[in-house]
Amino acid sequence: MRNPSPGSSPARPGRPRSAAADAAILAATRDALVELGWSKLTMGDVSARAGVAKTTLYRRWAGKNELVVDAVAELFDALELPDRGSLEADIEYVVLQFAALLRRPEARTALMAVVAESTRDEALRDRIRSAIVDRQKRLVVLGRERAQARGELPYEEDEAVAGHTTDLIFDVIAGTVVHRALVSSEPVDELWVSAFTALLMHGLRGPTPA
């Protein structure tokens, strides 16, 4: 009998996971959150809505916390950053796309629920960071790489410095848009996005006179 190669995972018994079932479960989770709220939501509610057994849920997720975070993460994974030709245009596009996502009831409810619950649950905060925050930083990395290739931004040789810059950009954009849309409940429209992008691009001093 051959030993598994280094770094490989042993095969799991049973039938393989169904992508369609996973999608139905995550959609059912978001629907249940909108209707019931975090405190009343149960794994039983989700299994009934998705048409799967509770044992199916527990084979995939250890509990409600993990399930809801993944339901939120699936929404955010749909965000994309097509090349709009300039850093400014790229930022405006992704901010408007993000704001449109936050206007969806299932996104608003699910995100607010997991963030509120995470204030009392360190493990949940870690899962939010890995499943949502760290994954969405891909958009910042991609946007910066394009801007550097265009000559709009300088390259950073130090990977640690580049990582800190990525974190800062993500925090500023995501934090501002979430606060504007979900906390202040103010519109994130094209006029606001244009002003926000200009502030991000040029800082409080504004653009340098030609």
PDB file of C-alpha atoms in Angstrom:
ATOM      1  CA  MET A   1       0.000   0.000   0.000  1.00  0.00           C
ATOM      2  CA  ARG A   2       1.466   3.361  -1.017  1.00  0.00           C
ATOM      3  CA  ASN A   3       1.756   6.176   1.480  1.00  0.00           C
ATOM      4  CA  PRO A   4       0.029   9.445   0.506  1.00  0.00           C
ATOM      5  CA  SER A   5       2.322  12.060  -0.937  1.00  0.00           C
ATOM      6  CA  PRO A   6       3.462  14.905   1.354  1.00  0.00           C
ATOM      7  CA  GLY A   7       0.852  17.620   1.718  1.00  0.00           C
ATOM      8  CA  SER A   8      -1.960  15.488   0.310  1.00  0.00           C
ATOM      9  CA  SER A   9      -5.245  14.991   2.159  1.00  0.00           C
ATOM     10  CA  PRO A  10      -6.707  11.539   2.755  1.00  0.00           C
ATOM     11  CA  ALA A  11      -9.789  10.784   0.718  1.00  0.00           C
ATOM     12  CA  ARG A  12     -13.043  11.404   2.586  1.00  0.00           C
ATOM     13  CA  PRO A  13     -15.570   8.568   2.565  1.00  0.00           C
ATOM     14  CA  GLY A  14     -19.060   8.990   1.210  1.00  0.00           C
ATOM     15  CA  ARG A  15     -20.504  10.817  -1.740  1.00  0.00           C
ATOM     16  CA  PRO A  16     -18.744  13.938  -3.041  1.00  0.00           C
ATOM     17  CA  ARG A  17     -20.191  17.327  -2.174  1.00  0.00           C
ATOM     18  CA  SER A  18     -22.747  18.732  -4.566  1.00  0.00           C
ATOM     19  CA  ALA A  19     -22.140  22.292  -5.731  1.00  0.00           C
ATOM     20  CA  ALA A  20     -25.852  22.665  -6.425  1.00  0.00           C
ATOM     21  CA  ALA A  21     -26.724  21.548  -2.901  1.00  0.00           C
ATOM     22  CA  ASP A  22     -24.175  23.928  -1.416  1.00  0.00           C
ATOM     23  CA  ALA A  23     -25.602  26.838  -3.424  1.00  0.00           C
ATOM     24  CA  ALA A  24     -29.156  25.960  -2.336  1.00  0.00           C
ATOM     25  CA  ILE A  25     -28.095  25.774   1.309  1.00  0.00           C
ATOM     26  CA  LEU A  26     -26.290  29.121   1.239  1.00  0.00           C
ATOM     27  CA  ALA A  27     -29.220  30.813  -0.528  1.00  0.00           C
ATOM     28  CA  ALA A  28     -31.636  29.309   2.000  1.00  0.00           C
ATOM     29  CA  THR A  29     -29.446  30.612   4.814  1.00  0.00           C
ATOM     30  CA  ARG A  30     -29.593  34.169   3.482  1.00  0.00           C
ATOM     31  CA  ASP A  31     -33.364  33.969   2.967  1.00  0.00           C
ATOM     32  CA  ALA A  32     -33.880  32.651   6.497  1.00  0.00           C
ATOM     33  CA  LEU A  33     -31.728  35.419   7.950  1.00  0.00           C
ATOM     34  CA  VAL A  34     -33.805  38.112   6.261  1.00  0.00           C
ATOM     35  CA  GLU A  35     -37.042  36.565   7.503  1.00  0.00           C
ATOM     36  CA  LEU A  36     -36.049  35.320  10.961  1.00  0.00           C
ATOM     37  CA  GLY A  37     -32.967  37.277  12.031  1.00  0.00           C
ATOM     38  CA  TRP A  38     -29.837  35.854  13.607  1.00  0.00           C
ATOM     39  CA  SER A  39     -31.279  34.853  16.987  1.00  0.00           C
ATOM     40  CA  LYS A  40     -34.177  32.812  15.584  1.00  0.00           C
ATOM     41  CA  LEU A  41     -32.294  31.203  12.706  1.00  0.00           C
ATOM     42  CA  THR A  42     -31.574  27.489  13.198  1.00  0.00           C
ATOM     43  CA  MET A  43     -29.914  24.782  11.166  1.00  0.00           C
ATOM     44  CA  GLY A  44     -33.337  23.138  10.987  1.00  0.00           C
ATOM     45  CA  ASP A  45     -34.804  26.223   9.281  1.00  0.00           C
ATOM     46  CA  VAL A  46     -32.059  26.147   6.683  1.00  0.00           C
ATOM     47  CA  SER A  47     -32.333  22.408   6.022  1.00  0.00           C
ATOM     48  CA  ALA A  48     -36.100  22.683   5.514  1.00  0.00           C
ATOM     49  CA  ARG A  49     -35.783  25.626   3.119  1.00  0.00           C
ATOM     50  CA  ALA A  50     -32.966  24.016   1.156  1.00  0.00           C
ATOM     51  CA  GLY A  51     -34.670  20.620   1.025  1.00  0.00           C
ATOM     52  CA  VAL A  52     -31.759  18.739   2.585  1.00  0.00           C
ATOM     53  CA  ALA A  53     -31.323  16.763   5.780  1.00  0.00           C
ATOM     54  CA  LYS A  54     -29.751  18.431   8.824  1.00  0.00           C
ATOM     55  CA  THR A  55     -27.051  15.779   8.705  1.00  0.00           C
ATOM     56  CA  THR A  56     -26.100  17.152   5.282  1.00  0.00           C
ATOM     57  CA  LEU A  57     -25.602  20.597   6.811  1.00  0.00           C
ATOM     58  CA  TYR A  58     -23.493  19.304   9.660  1.00  0.00           C
ATOM     59  CA  ARG A  59     -21.278  17.343   7.300  1.00  0.00           C
ATOM     60  CA  ARG A  60     -20.410  20.664   5.646  1.00  0.00           C
ATOM     61  CA  TRP A  61     -20.576  23.191   8.487  1.00  0.00           C
ATOM     62  CA  ALA A  62     -19.966  22.736  12.205  1.00  0.00           C
ATOM     63  CA  GLY A  63     -22.723  25.166  13.140  1.00  0.00           C
ATOM     64  CA  LYS A  64     -24.722  28.289  12.368  1.00  0.00           C
ATOM     65  CA  ASN A  65     -21.794  30.684  12.642  1.00  0.00           C
ATOM     66  CA  GLU A  66     -19.728  28.973   9.964  1.00  0.00           C
ATOM     67  CA  LEU A  67     -22.755  28.526   7.714  1.00  0.00           C
ATOM     68  CA  VAL A  68     -23.804  32.192   7.830  1.00  0.00           C
ATOM     69  CA  VAL A  69     -20.266  33.446   7.192  1.00  0.00           C
ATOM     70  CA  ASP A  70     -19.991  31.237   4.122  1.00  0.00           C
ATOM     71  CA  ALA A  71     -23.406  32.461   2.941  1.00  0.00           C
ATOM     72  CA  VAL A  72     -22.112  36.036   3.157  1.00  0.00           C
ATOM     73  CA  ALA A  73     -18.766  35.137   1.581  1.00  0.00           C
ATOM     74  CA  GLU A  74     -20.504  33.666  -1.461  1.00  0.00           C
ATOM     75  CA  LEU A  75     -22.127  37.034  -2.160  1.00  0.00           C
ATOM     76  CA  PHE A  76     -18.850  38.914  -1.891  1.00  0.00           C
ATOM     77  CA  ASP A  77     -17.035  36.404  -4.076  1.00  0.00           C
ATOM     78  CA  ALA A  78     -19.205  37.653  -6.946  1.00  0.00           C
ATOM     79  CA  LEU A  79     -17.479  41.057  -6.848  1.00  0.00           C
ATOM     80  CA  GLU A  80     -15.111  41.610  -9.754  1.00  0.00           C
ATOM     81  CA  LEU A  81     -12.759  44.266 -11.045  1.00  0.00           C
ATOM     82  CA  PRO A  82     -12.740  44.574 -14.830  1.00  0.00           C
ATOM     83  CA  ASP A  83     -10.030  46.784 -16.291  1.00  0.00           C
ATOM     84  CA  ARG A  84     -11.613  50.234 -16.776  1.00  0.00           C
ATOM     85  CA  GLY A  85      -8.417  51.826 -18.086  1.00  0.00           C
ATOM     86  CA  SER A  86      -7.341  53.833 -15.043  1.00  0.00           C
ATOM     87  CA  LEU A  87      -6.984  53.398 -11.299  1.00  0.00           C
ATOM     88  CA  GLU A  88      -9.621  56.035 -10.636  1.00  0.00           C
ATOM     89  CA  ALA A  89     -12.152  54.332 -12.908  1.00  0.00           C
ATOM     90  CA  ASP A  90     -11.361  50.922 -11.383  1.00  0.00           C
ATOM     91  CA  ILE A  91     -11.994  52.250  -7.869  1.00  0.00           C
ATOM     92  CA  GLU A  92     -15.264  53.936  -8.838  1.00  0.00           C
ATOM     93  CA  TYR A  93     -16.500  50.760 -10.528  1.00  0.00           C
ATOM     94  CA  VAL A  94     -15.783  48.424  -7.615  1.00  0.00           C
ATOM     95  CA  VAL A  95     -17.196  50.857  -5.031  1.00  0.00           C
ATOM     96  CA  LEU A  96     -20.455  51.171  -6.961  1.00  0.00           C
ATOM     97  CA  GLN A  97     -20.595  47.393  -7.369  1.00  0.00           C
ATOM     98  CA  PHE A  98     -19.962  46.905  -3.649  1.00  0.00           C
ATOM     99  CA  ALA A  99     -22.650  49.440  -2.759  1.00  0.00           C
ATOM    100  CA  ALA A 100     -25.147  47.714  -5.044  1.00  0.00           C
ATOM    101  CA  LEU A 101     -24.428  44.440  -3.247  1.00  0.00           C
ATOM    102  CA  LEU A 102     -24.999  46.060   0.154  1.00  0.00           C
ATOM    103  CA  ARG A 103     -28.402  47.308  -0.991  1.00  0.00           C
ATOM    104  CA  ARG A 104     -29.602  43.728  -1.308  1.00  0.00           C
ATOM    105  CA  PRO A 105     -31.612  42.768   1.826  1.00  0.00           C
ATOM    106  CA  GLU A 106     -29.898  39.401   2.170  1.00  0.00           C
ATOM    107  CA  ALA A 107     -26.447  40.994   2.024  1.00  0.00           C
ATOM    108  CA  ARG A 108     -27.269  43.774   4.473  1.00  0.00           C
ATOM    109  CA  THR A 109     -28.914  41.453   6.983  1.00  0.00           C
ATOM    110  CA  ALA A 110     -26.321  38.710   6.794  1.00  0.00           C
ATOM    111  CA  LEU A 111     -23.321  41.031   7.024  1.00  0.00           C
ATOM    112  CA  MET A 112     -24.718  43.042   9.929  1.00  0.00           C
ATOM    113  CA  ALA A 113     -25.655  39.832  11.748  1.00  0.00           C
ATOM    114  CA  VAL A 114     -22.237  38.196  11.540  1.00  0.00           C
ATOM    115  CA  VAL A 115     -20.403  41.412  12.408  1.00  0.00           C
ATOM    116  CA  ALA A 116     -22.597  41.987  15.468  1.00  0.00           C
ATOM    117  CA  GLU A 117     -22.239  38.384  16.621  1.00  0.00           C
ATOM    118  CA  SER A 118     -18.473  38.422  16.055  1.00  0.00           C
ATOM    119  CA  THR A 119     -18.018  41.054  18.767  1.00  0.00           C
ATOM    120  CA  ARG A 120     -18.663  38.234  21.256  1.00  0.00           C
ATOM    121  CA  ASP A 121     -17.025  35.390  19.371  1.00  0.00           C
ATOM    122  CA  GLU A 122     -13.327  35.411  18.521  1.00  0.00           C
ATOM    123  CA  ALA A 123     -13.559  32.251  16.396  1.00  0.00           C
ATOM    124  CA  LEU A 124     -16.286  33.882  14.327  1.00  0.00           C
ATOM    125  CA  ARG A 125     -14.098  36.971  13.821  1.00  0.00           C
ATOM    126  CA  ASP A 126     -11.308  34.731  12.570  1.00  0.00           C
ATOM    127  CA  ARG A 127     -13.655  33.025  10.127  1.00  0.00           C
ATOM    128  CA  ILE A 128     -14.933  36.380   8.826  1.00  0.00           C
ATOM    129  CA  ARG A 129     -11.337  37.485   8.318  1.00  0.00           C
ATOM    130  CA  SER A 130     -10.328  34.369   6.396  1.00  0.00           C
ATOM    131  CA  ALA A 131     -13.537  33.745   4.425  1.00  0.00           C
ATOM    132  CA  ILE A 132     -14.499  37.319   3.559  1.00  0.00           C
ATOM    133  CA  VAL A 133     -11.861  39.962   4.311  1.00  0.00           C
ATOM    134  CA  ASP A 134      -8.729  38.130   3.184  1.00  0.00           C
ATOM    135  CA  ARG A 135     -10.431  36.773   0.068  1.00  0.00           C
ATOM    136  CA  GLN A 136     -11.716  40.188  -1.003  1.00  0.00           C
ATOM    137  CA  LYS A 137      -8.287  41.774  -0.713  1.00  0.00           C
ATOM    138  CA  ARG A 138      -7.690  40.103  -4.091  1.00  0.00           C
ATOM    139  CA  LEU A 139      -9.481  43.097  -5.648  1.00  0.00           C
ATOM    140  CA  VAL A 140      -7.024  45.542  -4.091  1.00  0.00           C
ATOM    141  CA  VAL A 141      -4.058  43.426  -5.160  1.00  0.00           C
ATOM    142  CA  LEU A 142      -5.364  43.218  -8.731  1.00  0.00           C
ATOM    143  CA  GLY A 143      -6.168  46.931  -8.908  1.00  0.00           C
ATOM    144  CA  ARG A 144      -2.719  47.900  -7.645  1.00  0.00           C
ATOM    145  CA  GLU A 145      -0.955  45.543 -10.056  1.00  0.00           C
ATOM    146  CA  ARG A 146      -2.815  47.105 -12.981  1.00  0.00           C
ATOM    147  CA  ALA A 147      -2.103  50.624 -11.768  1.00  0.00           C
ATOM    148  CA  GLN A 148       1.586  49.797 -11.355  1.00  0.00           C
ATOM    149  CA  ALA A 149       1.708  48.330 -14.860  1.00  0.00           C
ATOM    150  CA  ARG A 150       0.157  51.560 -16.204  1.00  0.00           C
ATOM    151  CA  GLY A 151       2.687  53.665 -14.301  1.00  0.00           C
ATOM    152  CA  GLU A 152       0.018  55.179 -12.045  1.00  0.00           C
ATOM    153  CA  LEU A 153       1.509  53.732  -8.852  1.00  0.00           C
ATOM    154  CA  PRO A 154       5.099  52.921  -7.879  1.00  0.00           C
ATOM    155  CA  TYR A 155       6.190  49.330  -7.336  1.00  0.00           C
ATOM    156  CA  GLU A 156       6.991  48.298  -3.761  1.00  0.00           C
ATOM    157  CA  GLU A 157       9.956  45.972  -3.495  1.00  0.00           C
ATOM    158  CA  ASP A 158       9.364  45.103   0.159  1.00  0.00           C
ATOM    159  CA  GLU A 159       6.590  42.496   0.351  1.00  0.00           C
ATOM    160  CA  ALA A 160       5.782  43.391   3.950  1.00  0.00           C
ATOM    161  CA  VAL A 161       5.298  47.051   3.026  1.00  0.00           C
ATOM    162  CA  ALA A 162       3.164  46.060   0.033  1.00  0.00           C
ATOM    163  CA  GLY A 163       1.046  43.879   2.291  1.00  0.00           C
ATOM    164  CA  HIS A 164       0.499  46.708   4.757  1.00  0.00           C
ATOM    165  CA  THR A 165      -0.479  49.031   1.914  1.00  0.00           C
ATOM    166  CA  THR A 166      -2.986  46.484   0.606  1.00  0.00           C
ATOM    167  CA  ASP A 167      -4.501  46.139   4.072  1.00  0.00           C
ATOM    168  CA  LEU A 168      -4.782  49.909   4.464  1.00  0.00           C
ATOM    169  CA  ILE A 169      -6.438  50.444   1.082  1.00  0.00           C
ATOM    170  CA  PHE A 170      -8.921  47.645   1.745  1.00  0.00           C
ATOM    171  CA  ASP A 171      -9.759  48.970   5.212  1.00  0.00           C
ATOM    172  CA  VAL A 172     -10.318  52.507   3.930  1.00  0.00           C
ATOM    173  CA  ILE A 173     -12.550  51.488   1.016  1.00  0.00           C
ATOM    174  CA  ALA A 174     -14.522  48.692   2.670  1.00  0.00           C
ATOM    175  CA  GLY A 175     -14.867  50.485   5.986  1.00  0.00           C
ATOM    176  CA  THR A 176     -16.042  53.737   4.435  1.00  0.00           C
ATOM    177  CA  VAL A 177     -18.582  52.137   2.115  1.00  0.00           C
ATOM    178  CA  VAL A 178     -20.010  49.848   4.807  1.00  0.00           C
ATOM    179  CA  HIS A 179     -20.330  52.786   7.217  1.00  0.00           C
ATOM    180  CA  ARG A 180     -21.959  54.985   4.589  1.00  0.00           C
ATOM    181  CA  ALA A 181     -24.393  52.317   3.380  1.00  0.00           C
ATOM    182  CA  LEU A 182     -25.223  50.365   6.528  1.00  0.00           C
ATOM    183  CA  VAL A 183     -24.494  52.636   9.487  1.00  0.00           C
ATOM    184  CA  SER A 184     -25.330  56.107   8.179  1.00  0.00           C
ATOM    185  CA  SER A 185     -27.860  54.728   5.654  1.00  0.00           C
ATOM    186  CA  GLU A 186     -26.833  57.385   3.157  1.00  0.00           C
ATOM    187  CA  PRO A 187     -26.776  56.837  -0.614  1.00  0.00           C
ATOM    188  CA  VAL A 188     -23.618  55.556  -2.250  1.00  0.00           C
ATOM    189  CA  ASP A 189     -24.341  57.124  -5.626  1.00  0.00           C
ATOM    190  CA  GLU A 190     -22.096  58.195  -8.482  1.00  0.00           C
ATOM    191  CA  LEU A 191     -21.628  61.717  -7.091  1.00  0.00           C
ATOM    192  CA  TRP A 192     -20.536  60.435  -3.672  1.00  0.00           C
ATOM    193  CA  VAL A 193     -18.327  57.735  -5.204  1.00  0.00           C
ATOM    194  CA  SER A 194     -16.602  60.300  -7.421  1.00  0.00           C
ATOM    195  CA  ALA A 195     -15.874  62.543  -4.433  1.00  0.00           C
ATOM    196  CA  PHE A 196     -14.687  59.608  -2.332  1.00  0.00           C
ATOM    197  CA  THR A 197     -12.401  58.363  -5.091  1.00  0.00           C
ATOM    198  CA  ALA A 198     -10.896  61.830  -5.534  1.00  0.00           C
ATOM    199  CA  LEU A 199     -10.194  61.990  -1.790  1.00  0.00           C
ATOM    200  CA  LEU A 200      -8.631  58.533  -1.892  1.00  0.00           C
ATOM    201  CA  MET A 201      -6.508  59.387  -4.922  1.00  0.00           C
ATOM    202  CA  HIS A 202      -5.317  62.847  -3.854  1.00  0.00           C
ATOM    203  CA  GLY A 203      -5.757  63.037  -0.072  1.00  0.00           C
ATOM    204  CA  LEU A 204      -7.020  66.016   1.866  1.00  0.00           C
ATOM    205  CA  ARG A 205      -4.746  68.446  -0.020  1.00  0.00           C
ATOM    206  CA  GLY A 206      -6.431  67.696  -3.323  1.00  0.00           C
ATOM    207  CA  PRO A 207      -4.729  67.221  -6.687  1.00  0.00           C
ATOM    208  CA  THR A 208      -1.462  69.028  -7.314  1.00  0.00           C
ATOM    209  CA  PRO A 209      -1.967  72.041  -9.647  1.00  0.00           C
ATOM    210  CA  ALA A 210      -0.583  71.454 -13.138  1.00  0.00           C
TER     211      ALA A 210
END
